[in-house]
Short mmCIF file of C-alpha atoms in Angstrom, two decimals:
data_model
loop_
_atom_site.label_atom_id
_atom_site.label_comp_id
_atom_site.label_asym_id
_atom_site.label_seq_id
_atom_site.Cartn_x
_atom_site.Cartn_y
_atom_site.Cartn_z
CA MET A 17 0.00 0.00 0.00
CA ALA A 18 1.34 3.46 -0.87
CA GLU A 19 2.01 5.75 2.07
CA GLU A 20 0.04 8.96 2.39
CA ASN A 21 1.95 12.05 1.34
CA PRO A 22 3.29 13.78 4.47
CA LYS A 23 3.56 17.55 4.80
CA LEU A 24 6.74 18.78 3.20
CA SER A 25 9.35 20.44 5.37
CA PRO A 26 10.79 23.83 4.28
CA SER A 27 14.02 22.09 3.25
CA LEU A 28 12.10 19.59 1.11
CA LEU A 29 10.08 22.41 -0.45
CA LEU A 30 13.31 24.22 -1.33
CA PHE A 31 14.74 20.98 -2.75
CA ALA A 32 11.61 20.45 -4.86
CA ALA A 33 11.72 24.04 -6.11
CA LEU A 34 15.35 23.65 -7.11
CA GLN A 35 14.55 20.38 -8.89
CA LEU A 36 11.79 22.09 -10.88
CA PHE A 37 14.08 25.00 -11.73
CA PHE A 38 16.79 22.71 -13.05
CA PHE A 39 14.22 20.58 -14.92
CA PHE A 40 12.74 23.53 -16.79
CA PHE A 41 16.14 25.13 -17.37
CA PHE A 42 17.67 22.00 -18.86
CA SER A 43 14.50 21.01 -20.72
CA ALA A 44 14.54 24.34 -22.50
CA SER A 45 18.15 23.95 -23.52
CA SER A 46 20.20 21.26 -25.17
CA GLN A 47 21.80 18.54 -23.10
CA SER A 48 25.41 19.51 -22.63
CA PHE A 49 26.80 15.99 -22.89
CA ILE A 50 25.30 15.11 -26.30
CA GLY A 51 27.27 16.06 -29.40
CA VAL A 52 27.52 14.90 -33.01
CA ASN A 53 30.25 14.60 -35.64
CA TYR A 54 29.67 16.69 -38.77
CA GLY A 55 31.84 15.14 -41.47
CA GLU A 56 32.14 16.65 -44.96
CA VAL A 57 33.51 13.82 -47.10
CA ALA A 58 30.49 14.17 -49.37
CA ASP A 59 29.26 16.11 -52.39
CA ASN A 60 25.58 16.29 -51.49
CA LEU A 61 25.35 17.87 -48.03
CA PRO A 62 22.68 20.50 -47.28
CA PRO A 63 23.76 24.14 -46.77
CA PRO A 64 25.31 24.86 -43.36
CA SER A 65 22.42 27.19 -42.50
CA THR A 66 19.98 24.31 -42.96
CA THR A 67 22.10 22.13 -40.70
CA ALA A 68 22.22 24.85 -38.04
CA THR A 69 18.42 24.97 -38.04
CA LEU A 70 18.25 21.18 -37.79
CA LEU A 71 20.61 21.13 -34.81
CA GLN A 72 18.50 23.70 -32.98
CA SER A 73 15.48 21.40 -33.30
CA THR A 74 17.32 18.69 -31.37
CA SER A 75 18.87 18.16 -27.94
CA ILE A 76 22.33 18.07 -29.55
CA SER A 77 24.43 20.78 -27.92
CA LYS A 78 27.84 20.28 -29.54
CA VAL A 79 29.23 19.62 -33.01
CA ARG A 80 32.62 18.25 -33.94
CA LEU A 81 34.15 19.35 -37.24
CA TYR A 82 37.22 17.68 -38.71
CA GLY A 83 38.51 21.03 -39.91
CA ALA A 84 37.41 24.64 -39.43
CA ASP A 85 35.00 25.23 -42.31
CA PRO A 86 34.24 28.98 -42.23
CA ALA A 87 30.76 28.56 -43.74
CA ILE A 88 29.76 26.16 -40.95
CA LEU A 89 31.34 28.31 -38.25
CA ARG A 90 29.40 31.33 -39.54
CA ALA A 91 26.16 29.33 -39.72
CA LEU A 92 26.57 28.31 -36.06
CA SER A 93 27.12 31.89 -34.94
CA GLY A 94 24.62 32.92 -32.30
CA THR A 95 23.11 29.44 -31.98
CA GLY A 96 24.86 28.57 -28.73
CA VAL A 97 25.93 25.23 -30.18
CA GLY A 98 29.41 24.36 -28.93
CA VAL A 99 31.94 23.64 -31.67
CA PHE A 100 34.93 21.26 -31.63
CA ILE A 101 37.18 22.11 -34.59
CA GLY A 102 40.17 20.25 -35.96
CA VAL A 103 43.68 20.62 -37.33
CA SER A 104 44.56 18.07 -40.01
CA ASN A 105 47.41 15.64 -39.47
CA GLY A 106 49.20 17.19 -42.42
CA GLU A 107 49.35 20.60 -40.71
CA ILE A 108 51.07 19.31 -37.57
CA PRO A 109 54.73 19.53 -38.74
CA SER A 110 54.54 23.21 -39.67
CA LEU A 111 52.60 24.10 -36.53
CA ALA A 112 55.19 22.29 -34.41
CA SER A 113 58.22 23.92 -36.01
CA ASP A 114 57.08 27.55 -36.23
CA PRO A 115 54.98 29.48 -33.66
CA ALA A 116 54.17 32.03 -36.38
CA VAL A 117 52.29 29.32 -38.30
CA ALA A 118 50.25 28.58 -35.18
CA ASN A 119 49.49 32.29 -34.78
CA ARG A 120 48.29 32.47 -38.39
CA TRP A 121 46.16 29.34 -37.96
CA ILE A 122 44.38 30.86 -34.97
CA ALA A 123 44.03 34.21 -36.74
CA SER A 124 42.37 32.52 -39.74
CA ASN A 125 40.28 29.80 -38.10
CA VAL A 126 39.33 31.16 -34.68
CA LEU A 127 39.65 34.95 -34.44
CA PRO A 128 37.01 35.81 -37.11
CA PHE A 129 34.35 33.70 -35.37
CA VAL A 130 34.68 34.16 -31.61
CA PRO A 131 32.84 34.92 -29.45
CA SER A 132 29.63 34.73 -31.55
CA THR A 133 30.46 31.14 -32.51
CA ASN A 134 30.99 29.06 -29.39
CA ILE A 135 34.30 27.31 -30.15
CA LEU A 136 35.10 24.98 -27.24
CA LEU A 137 37.95 22.76 -28.30
CA ILE A 138 40.58 22.31 -31.00
CA SER A 139 41.82 18.82 -31.84
CA VAL A 140 45.36 18.80 -33.17
CA GLY A 141 45.15 15.91 -35.59
CA ASN A 142 43.04 12.77 -35.48
CA GLU A 143 44.33 9.41 -34.19
CA VAL A 144 47.89 10.61 -34.72
CA LEU A 145 49.62 8.10 -32.44
CA THR A 146 48.17 5.15 -34.36
CA SER A 147 48.28 6.72 -37.83
CA GLY A 148 51.38 4.80 -38.92
CA ASP A 149 53.37 7.99 -39.58
CA PRO A 150 56.53 7.61 -37.47
CA ASN A 151 57.32 11.33 -37.55
CA LEU A 152 54.06 12.77 -36.25
CA PRO A 153 54.02 11.59 -32.61
CA SER A 154 57.10 13.62 -31.65
CA GLN A 155 55.66 16.73 -33.34
CA LEU A 156 52.22 16.50 -31.76
CA LEU A 157 52.98 18.09 -28.37
CA PRO A 158 54.97 21.05 -29.80
CA ALA A 159 52.10 21.78 -32.21
CA MET A 160 49.61 21.72 -29.34
CA GLN A 161 51.82 24.00 -27.24
CA ASN A 162 52.25 26.52 -30.06
CA LEU A 163 48.51 26.65 -30.73
CA HIS A 164 47.80 27.08 -27.02
CA SER A 165 50.23 29.99 -26.83
CA ALA A 166 48.60 31.53 -29.89
CA LEU A 167 45.16 31.25 -28.28
CA LEU A 168 46.32 33.01 -25.14
CA SER A 169 47.29 36.04 -27.23
CA VAL A 170 43.76 36.39 -28.66
CA ALA A 171 41.19 38.26 -26.57
CA GLY A 172 38.20 36.07 -25.79
CA ALA A 173 39.86 32.86 -27.00
CA GLY A 174 41.89 31.86 -23.96
CA GLN A 175 39.13 29.57 -22.68
CA ILE A 176 39.31 27.37 -25.80
CA LYS A 177 41.00 24.06 -25.01
CA ILE A 178 43.59 22.20 -27.07
CA SER A 179 43.65 18.41 -27.27
CA THR A 180 44.04 15.58 -29.76
CA VAL A 181 41.83 12.59 -30.56
CA HIS A 182 42.97 8.99 -30.04
CA SER A 183 41.71 5.65 -31.29
CA MET A 184 41.22 2.84 -28.82
CA ALA A 185 44.33 1.28 -30.34
CA VAL A 186 46.45 3.45 -28.01
CA LEU A 187 45.54 0.90 -25.35
CA GLY A 188 47.75 -2.13 -25.04
CA GLN A 189 45.18 -3.77 -22.74
CA SER A 190 41.49 -2.99 -22.34
CA GLU A 191 40.03 -6.09 -20.69
CA PRO A 192 39.10 -6.17 -17.93
CA PRO A 193 38.58 -2.39 -17.56
CA SER A 194 40.44 -2.23 -14.25
CA LEU A 195 43.61 -3.36 -16.05
CA GLY A 196 43.30 -0.86 -18.89
CA ALA A 197 46.78 0.33 -19.92
CA PHE A 198 48.38 2.21 -22.78
CA GLN A 199 50.78 0.61 -25.22
CA ALA A 200 54.21 0.59 -23.61
CA SER A 201 55.77 2.08 -26.77
CA LEU A 202 53.51 5.16 -26.45
CA ALA A 203 54.01 5.74 -22.72
CA ASP A 204 56.64 8.49 -22.96
CA THR A 205 54.71 10.40 -25.63
CA LEU A 206 51.49 10.10 -23.69
CA LYS A 207 53.11 11.28 -20.45
CA GLY A 208 54.08 14.50 -22.20
CA LEU A 209 50.59 14.93 -23.64
CA LEU A 210 48.96 14.26 -20.26
CA GLY A 211 51.19 16.85 -18.63
CA PHE A 212 49.96 19.41 -21.17
CA LEU A 213 46.31 18.41 -20.69
CA GLN A 214 46.64 18.69 -16.93
CA SER A 215 48.30 22.10 -17.05
CA THR A 216 45.67 23.53 -19.41
CA GLY A 217 42.58 21.78 -18.05
CA SER A 218 41.98 20.05 -21.38
CA PRO A 219 40.31 16.65 -21.88
CA PHE A 220 41.63 13.36 -23.23
CA ALA A 221 39.60 12.60 -26.37
CA VAL A 222 39.06 9.03 -27.54
CA ASN A 223 36.97 7.08 -30.09
CA PRO A 224 35.37 3.96 -28.54
CA TYR A 225 33.29 1.84 -30.94
CA PRO A 226 31.51 -1.21 -29.49
CA TYR A 227 30.49 -1.97 -33.11
CA PHE A 228 34.06 -2.92 -33.97
CA ALA A 229 34.40 -4.96 -30.78
CA TYR A 230 31.31 -6.92 -31.81
CA GLY A 231 32.82 -7.53 -35.26
CA SER A 232 35.55 -9.63 -33.64
CA ASP A 233 33.18 -11.47 -31.26
CA THR A 234 29.76 -12.07 -32.80
CA ARG A 235 28.18 -14.14 -30.04
CA PRO A 236 24.57 -13.13 -29.22
CA GLU A 237 25.54 -12.25 -25.67
CA THR A 238 28.22 -9.89 -26.98
CA LEU A 239 25.67 -8.14 -29.19
CA ALA A 240 23.33 -7.64 -26.22
CA PHE A 241 26.28 -6.32 -24.17
CA CYS A 242 27.09 -3.83 -26.95
CA LEU A 243 23.50 -2.70 -27.53
CA PHE A 244 22.50 -1.85 -23.93
CA GLN A 245 20.13 -4.80 -23.98
CA PRO A 246 19.50 -7.12 -21.01
CA ASN A 247 22.48 -9.44 -20.56
CA GLN A 248 24.40 -11.30 -17.86
CA GLY A 249 27.10 -8.66 -17.72
CA ARG A 250 30.87 -9.11 -17.54
CA PHE A 251 32.57 -9.34 -14.18
CA ASP A 252 35.82 -7.45 -13.63
CA PRO A 253 37.75 -9.33 -10.92
CA GLY A 254 40.09 -6.41 -10.31
CA SER A 255 37.39 -3.89 -9.39
CA ARG A 256 34.68 -6.42 -8.41
CA ILE A 257 32.36 -4.55 -10.81
CA THR A 258 29.95 -6.27 -13.19
CA TYR A 259 29.78 -4.27 -16.40
CA MET A 260 26.42 -4.29 -18.17
CA ASN A 261 27.43 -2.62 -21.45
CA MET A 262 30.48 -2.34 -23.69
CA PHE A 263 30.51 1.47 -23.78
CA ASP A 264 31.10 1.74 -20.02
CA ALA A 265 33.73 -1.01 -20.19
CA GLN A 266 35.67 0.72 -22.98
CA VAL A 267 35.51 4.17 -21.38
CA ASP A 268 36.54 2.81 -17.98
CA ALA A 269 39.48 0.98 -19.59
CA VAL A 270 40.66 4.41 -20.79
CA ARG A 271 40.06 5.79 -17.29
CA SER A 272 42.25 3.07 -15.79
CA ALA A 273 44.98 3.69 -18.36
CA LEU A 274 44.96 7.42 -17.60
CA ASN A 275 45.07 6.78 -13.86
CA GLY A 276 48.00 4.43 -14.31
CA LEU A 277 49.97 7.09 -16.17
CA GLY A 278 49.32 9.82 -13.62
CA GLY A 279 46.31 11.38 -15.35
CA LYS A 280 43.67 10.84 -12.67
CA ASP A 281 42.41 14.42 -12.93
CA VAL A 282 42.19 14.49 -16.75
CA GLU A 283 38.61 14.31 -17.99
CA ILE A 284 37.60 12.05 -20.86
CA VAL A 285 35.65 13.17 -23.94
CA VAL A 286 34.21 10.60 -26.34
CA ALA A 287 35.03 12.26 -29.66
CA GLU A 288 33.38 9.56 -31.78
CA THR A 289 31.10 6.61 -31.24
CA GLY A 290 28.30 5.15 -33.31
CA TRP A 291 26.86 2.17 -35.14
CA PRO A 292 26.21 1.83 -38.90
CA TYR A 293 22.66 1.11 -40.04
CA LYS A 294 23.74 -0.90 -43.08
CA GLY A 295 26.86 -2.50 -44.51
CA ASP A 296 28.21 -5.02 -46.98
CA PRO A 297 26.98 -8.64 -46.72
CA ASN A 298 30.06 -9.61 -44.72
CA GLU A 299 29.65 -6.77 -42.19
CA VAL A 300 27.98 -8.48 -39.26
CA GLY A 301 25.61 -6.39 -37.16
CA ALA A 302 25.26 -3.35 -39.45
CA THR A 303 21.46 -3.04 -39.36
CA VAL A 304 18.93 -0.32 -38.62
CA GLU A 305 17.68 -2.24 -35.58
CA ASN A 306 21.16 -2.51 -34.08
CA ALA A 307 22.06 1.11 -34.87
CA LYS A 308 18.87 2.31 -33.20
CA ALA A 309 19.46 0.06 -30.19
CA TYR A 310 23.07 1.21 -29.68
CA ASN A 311 22.65 4.92 -30.31
CA GLY A 312 19.25 5.10 -28.60
CA GLY A 313 20.52 3.06 -25.67
CA LEU A 314 23.52 5.34 -25.30
CA VAL A 315 21.35 8.48 -25.38
CA SER A 316 19.22 7.00 -22.59
CA HIS A 317 22.32 5.95 -20.65
CA LEU A 318 23.80 9.44 -20.88
CA ARG A 319 20.53 11.06 -19.85
CA SER A 320 20.32 8.82 -16.80
CA MET A 321 23.42 10.65 -15.46
CA VAL A 322 24.53 7.43 -13.79
CA GLY A 323 27.96 7.73 -15.44
CA THR A 324 30.31 4.76 -15.70
CA PRO A 325 31.28 2.53 -12.76
CA LEU A 326 34.65 4.30 -12.39
CA MET A 327 33.19 7.77 -13.08
CA PRO A 328 29.73 7.73 -11.45
CA GLY A 329 27.22 10.54 -11.30
CA LYS A 330 28.23 12.41 -14.44
CA SER A 331 27.79 11.69 -18.12
CA VAL A 332 30.89 11.84 -20.32
CA ASP A 333 30.64 14.38 -23.15
CA THR A 334 29.89 12.15 -26.14
CA TYR A 335 29.92 12.99 -29.86
CA PHE A 336 27.85 10.58 -31.93
CA PHE A 337 29.14 9.58 -35.34
CA ALA A 338 27.63 10.99 -37.47
CA LEU A 339 25.17 13.71 -38.38
CA TYR A 340 24.88 12.69 -42.06
CA ASP A 341 26.10 9.88 -44.29
CA GLU A 342 29.24 10.81 -46.24
CA ASP A 343 28.88 9.43 -49.75
CA LEU A 344 32.51 9.94 -50.79
CA LYS A 345 34.12 7.99 -47.95
CA PRO A 346 36.13 4.99 -49.18
CA GLY A 347 35.97 1.50 -47.73
CA PRO A 348 33.06 -0.83 -46.94
CA ALA A 349 29.44 0.27 -47.17
CA SER A 350 29.24 0.80 -43.40
CA GLU A 351 31.66 3.74 -43.69
CA ARG A 352 28.96 5.60 -45.65
CA SER A 353 26.09 4.53 -43.38
CA PHE A 354 26.55 6.07 -39.95
CA GLY A 355 24.28 9.08 -40.47
CA LEU A 356 21.58 9.80 -37.90
CA TYR A 357 19.81 12.15 -40.32
CA ARG A 358 18.98 12.09 -44.00
CA LEU A 359 19.90 15.00 -46.23
CA ASP A 360 16.34 16.38 -46.01
CA GLY A 361 16.59 16.59 -42.21
CA THR A 362 14.42 13.58 -41.39
CA MET A 363 15.78 10.80 -39.19
CA ASN A 364 17.21 7.58 -40.53
CA TYR A 365 15.85 6.18 -37.25
CA ASP A 366 14.61 7.84 -34.09
CA ILE A 367 16.85 7.76 -31.00
CA GLY A 368 15.04 10.48 -29.07
CA LEU A 369 17.06 13.54 -30.06
CA ALA A 370 14.11 15.74 -31.08
CA ARG A 371 13.42 18.50 -28.59
CA SER A 372 10.53 17.86 -26.23
CA GLY A 373 7.21 18.66 -27.87
CA GLN A 374 8.49 18.15 -31.42
CA PRO A 375 7.00 15.13 -33.19
CA ALA A 376 9.32 12.42 -34.43
CA PRO A 377 8.78 11.04 -37.93
CA ALA A 378 6.29 8.24 -38.09
CA GLY A 379 7.74 4.75 -37.70
CA PRO A 380 6.60 1.28 -36.73
CA SER A 381 4.19 1.68 -33.82
CA LEU A 382 3.85 -0.63 -30.88
CA PRO A 383 0.63 -2.68 -30.81
CA SER A 384 -2.13 -1.07 -28.78
CA SER A 385 -4.31 -4.10 -28.26
CA ALA A 386 -3.90 -6.01 -25.03
CA LYS A 387 -4.38 -9.73 -25.20
CA ASN A 388 -2.92 -10.26 -21.75
CA PRO A 389 -3.79 -7.36 -19.41
CA THR A 390 -1.95 -8.87 -16.49
CA GLY A 391 -1.07 -6.05 -14.13
CA TYR A 392 2.30 -4.35 -13.68
CA CYS A 393 5.86 -5.29 -14.61
CA VAL A 394 8.35 -4.68 -11.80
CA PRO A 395 11.89 -5.86 -10.92
CA ARG A 396 12.29 -9.07 -8.96
CA PRO A 397 13.79 -8.72 -5.45
CA GLY A 398 17.57 -8.92 -5.24
CA VAL A 399 18.36 -7.70 -8.78
CA SER A 400 21.66 -5.77 -8.83
CA ASP A 401 21.81 -2.05 -9.58
CA ALA A 402 23.99 -2.85 -12.60
CA GLN A 403 21.31 -5.12 -14.07
CA LEU A 404 18.56 -2.62 -13.24
CA GLN A 405 20.53 0.13 -14.99
CA ALA A 406 20.83 -2.09 -18.07
CA ASN A 407 17.07 -2.73 -17.98
CA LEU A 408 16.41 1.01 -17.59
CA ASP A 409 18.66 1.90 -20.53
CA TYR A 410 17.08 -0.76 -22.70
CA ALA A 411 13.48 0.19 -21.92
CA CYS A 412 13.98 3.92 -22.47
CA ALA A 413 15.76 3.26 -25.78
CA GLN A 414 12.66 1.56 -27.21
CA GLY A 415 10.67 4.71 -27.89
CA ILE A 416 8.78 5.03 -24.60
CA ASP A 417 8.49 8.37 -22.78
CA CYS A 418 10.89 8.34 -19.82
CA THR A 419 10.55 12.05 -18.97
CA GLN A 420 8.66 11.27 -15.76
CA ILE A 421 11.83 9.77 -14.22
CA GLN A 422 14.03 12.69 -15.26
CA PRO A 423 14.61 15.69 -12.93
CA GLY A 424 11.30 17.44 -12.25
CA GLY A 425 9.22 14.48 -13.42
CA SER A 426 6.47 13.06 -11.24
CA CYS A 427 8.43 9.83 -10.70
CA TYR A 428 11.94 11.28 -10.37
CA LEU A 429 11.91 10.94 -6.58
CA PRO A 430 13.12 8.76 -5.02
CA ASN A 431 16.15 9.25 -7.25
CA THR A 432 17.29 5.62 -7.25
CA ILE A 433 18.12 3.19 -10.04
CA ALA A 434 15.60 0.70 -8.62
CA SER A 435 12.73 3.20 -8.67
CA HIS A 436 13.52 4.55 -12.14
CA ALA A 437 14.01 1.08 -13.59
CA ALA A 438 10.69 -0.13 -12.18
CA TYR A 439 8.80 2.73 -13.83
CA ALA A 440 10.55 2.30 -17.20
CA MET A 441 10.24 -1.50 -17.27
CA ASN A 442 6.52 -1.30 -16.54
CA LEU A 443 5.97 1.41 -19.15
CA PHE A 444 7.80 -0.69 -21.76
CA TYR A 445 5.60 -3.67 -20.90
CA GLN A 446 2.38 -1.65 -21.02
CA LYS A 447 3.30 -0.15 -24.43
CA SER A 448 4.26 -3.54 -25.87
CA ALA A 449 0.77 -5.08 -26.01
CA LYS A 450 1.15 -6.37 -22.43
CA ASN A 451 2.75 -9.54 -23.66
CA PRO A 452 4.25 -11.42 -20.69
CA GLY A 453 7.36 -12.02 -22.80
CA ASN A 454 8.03 -8.28 -22.63
CA CYS A 455 8.24 -8.49 -18.85
CA ASP A 456 11.17 -10.84 -18.67
CA PHE A 457 14.34 -8.75 -18.88
CA ARG A 458 16.45 -11.92 -18.66
CA GLN A 459 14.39 -13.20 -15.75
CA THR A 460 14.92 -10.07 -13.64
CA ALA A 461 11.28 -8.87 -13.76
CA ALA A 462 7.86 -10.23 -12.81
CA LEU A 463 4.20 -9.33 -13.23
CA VAL A 464 2.27 -8.26 -10.13
CA MET A 465 -1.37 -7.27 -9.62
CA GLY A 466 -0.75 -4.66 -6.94
CA ASN A 467 -0.50 -1.09 -8.24
CA PRO A 468 3.02 0.26 -7.48
CA SER A 469 1.96 3.91 -7.97
CA TYR A 470 2.81 6.29 -5.13
CA ASN A 471 2.10 9.92 -4.31
CA THR A 472 1.94 11.72 -7.67
CA CYS A 473 3.83 8.96 -9.53
CA ILE A 474 1.25 7.01 -11.51
CA TYR A 475 2.24 3.72 -13.11
CA PRO A 476 0.32 3.00 -16.34
CA GLY A 477 -1.55 -0.29 -15.97
CA SER A 478 -4.68 -2.27 -16.60
#
């Protein structure tokens, strides 16, 4: 039986008021941890002004460019969208050898656009340490230092950070996450880079792709682990943590590697991650269903603010790859099939990025008839928080409305994984034709007849 609502104390009233303030403030704005990659290896992209309008209709708050396209930077002026621009690998030698070149680069690519365009970060090169060019690694830090010095000389640009983006191949070991470590051959170079990042307050940027991990291990349980779907998890004996998804495991492996090299206070940014929605016949897992499950599951996971096991309570800034397909990219079909949006601005598939109140394009709807109206779907007793978090991520990624368990929602309090998971799991079940098979969650849920609603939190039911 639900308890009667007691009178609220002044402190609780203040807490509730603050929760409502933050809810409406953040609902009206983009979510600061969700970004997208805007690649231009294509000959059919819409005008930058059209893209700027599209971005403002979404909860995407940041855009990563691989260069510093002036037309895009102008189009983003005044939008508030944060911009992550890039220096090409080919520019690194000249930037490293001559501070005047760095000054000119900043004067051409930054000075004309700040502060009206919100430039946040400059990446010096992309995956330099694993590019195969033996000369670039030693030139990377000097180039970053020269660009940083150039920024400090420009009024209003000193807050822009300098970093570089790494592939996961910089790790010599990534499993289990607690033993994550960098390649021994890169240790000296990375120590220098980490010293720079620490002194300037800049992040370590990395590109984790569970899609590629699945390509080398195509067991069904690995796919579920990659796609934020219910699974048995993977136990890390070093930390005694059971990981419920590949994204957290990969990011925490980077966290362990940074900690081991003295970079405990360096924040991580996910500069790229995504899943292709189609591929060549031999590209296992490249389907619309899997792309929607991964990207939608990750959006839900980020919005939950649970963080990763080694970095709890805060979502890592994450740039999804990619905004559009790039039709001129070489390689397998998947390389040209990562786009979240079509060229006309409609979604390839819906992962919940439209701003609240804006309709998503029509897609396959869940059945509304109820052959088995059998009560409410709730977690079984004794289910771990890790498994409940996986259930929560999975349910909210399936197109249901989880706003009631976000800050300010009627079911946000108590702010626990168990409470939020129970609401989401039941809502998923109710919206899925009330089929008992949709209240299984790998045998971690059960149907009950008692109404679990409480106070103002109403569980949909029979």
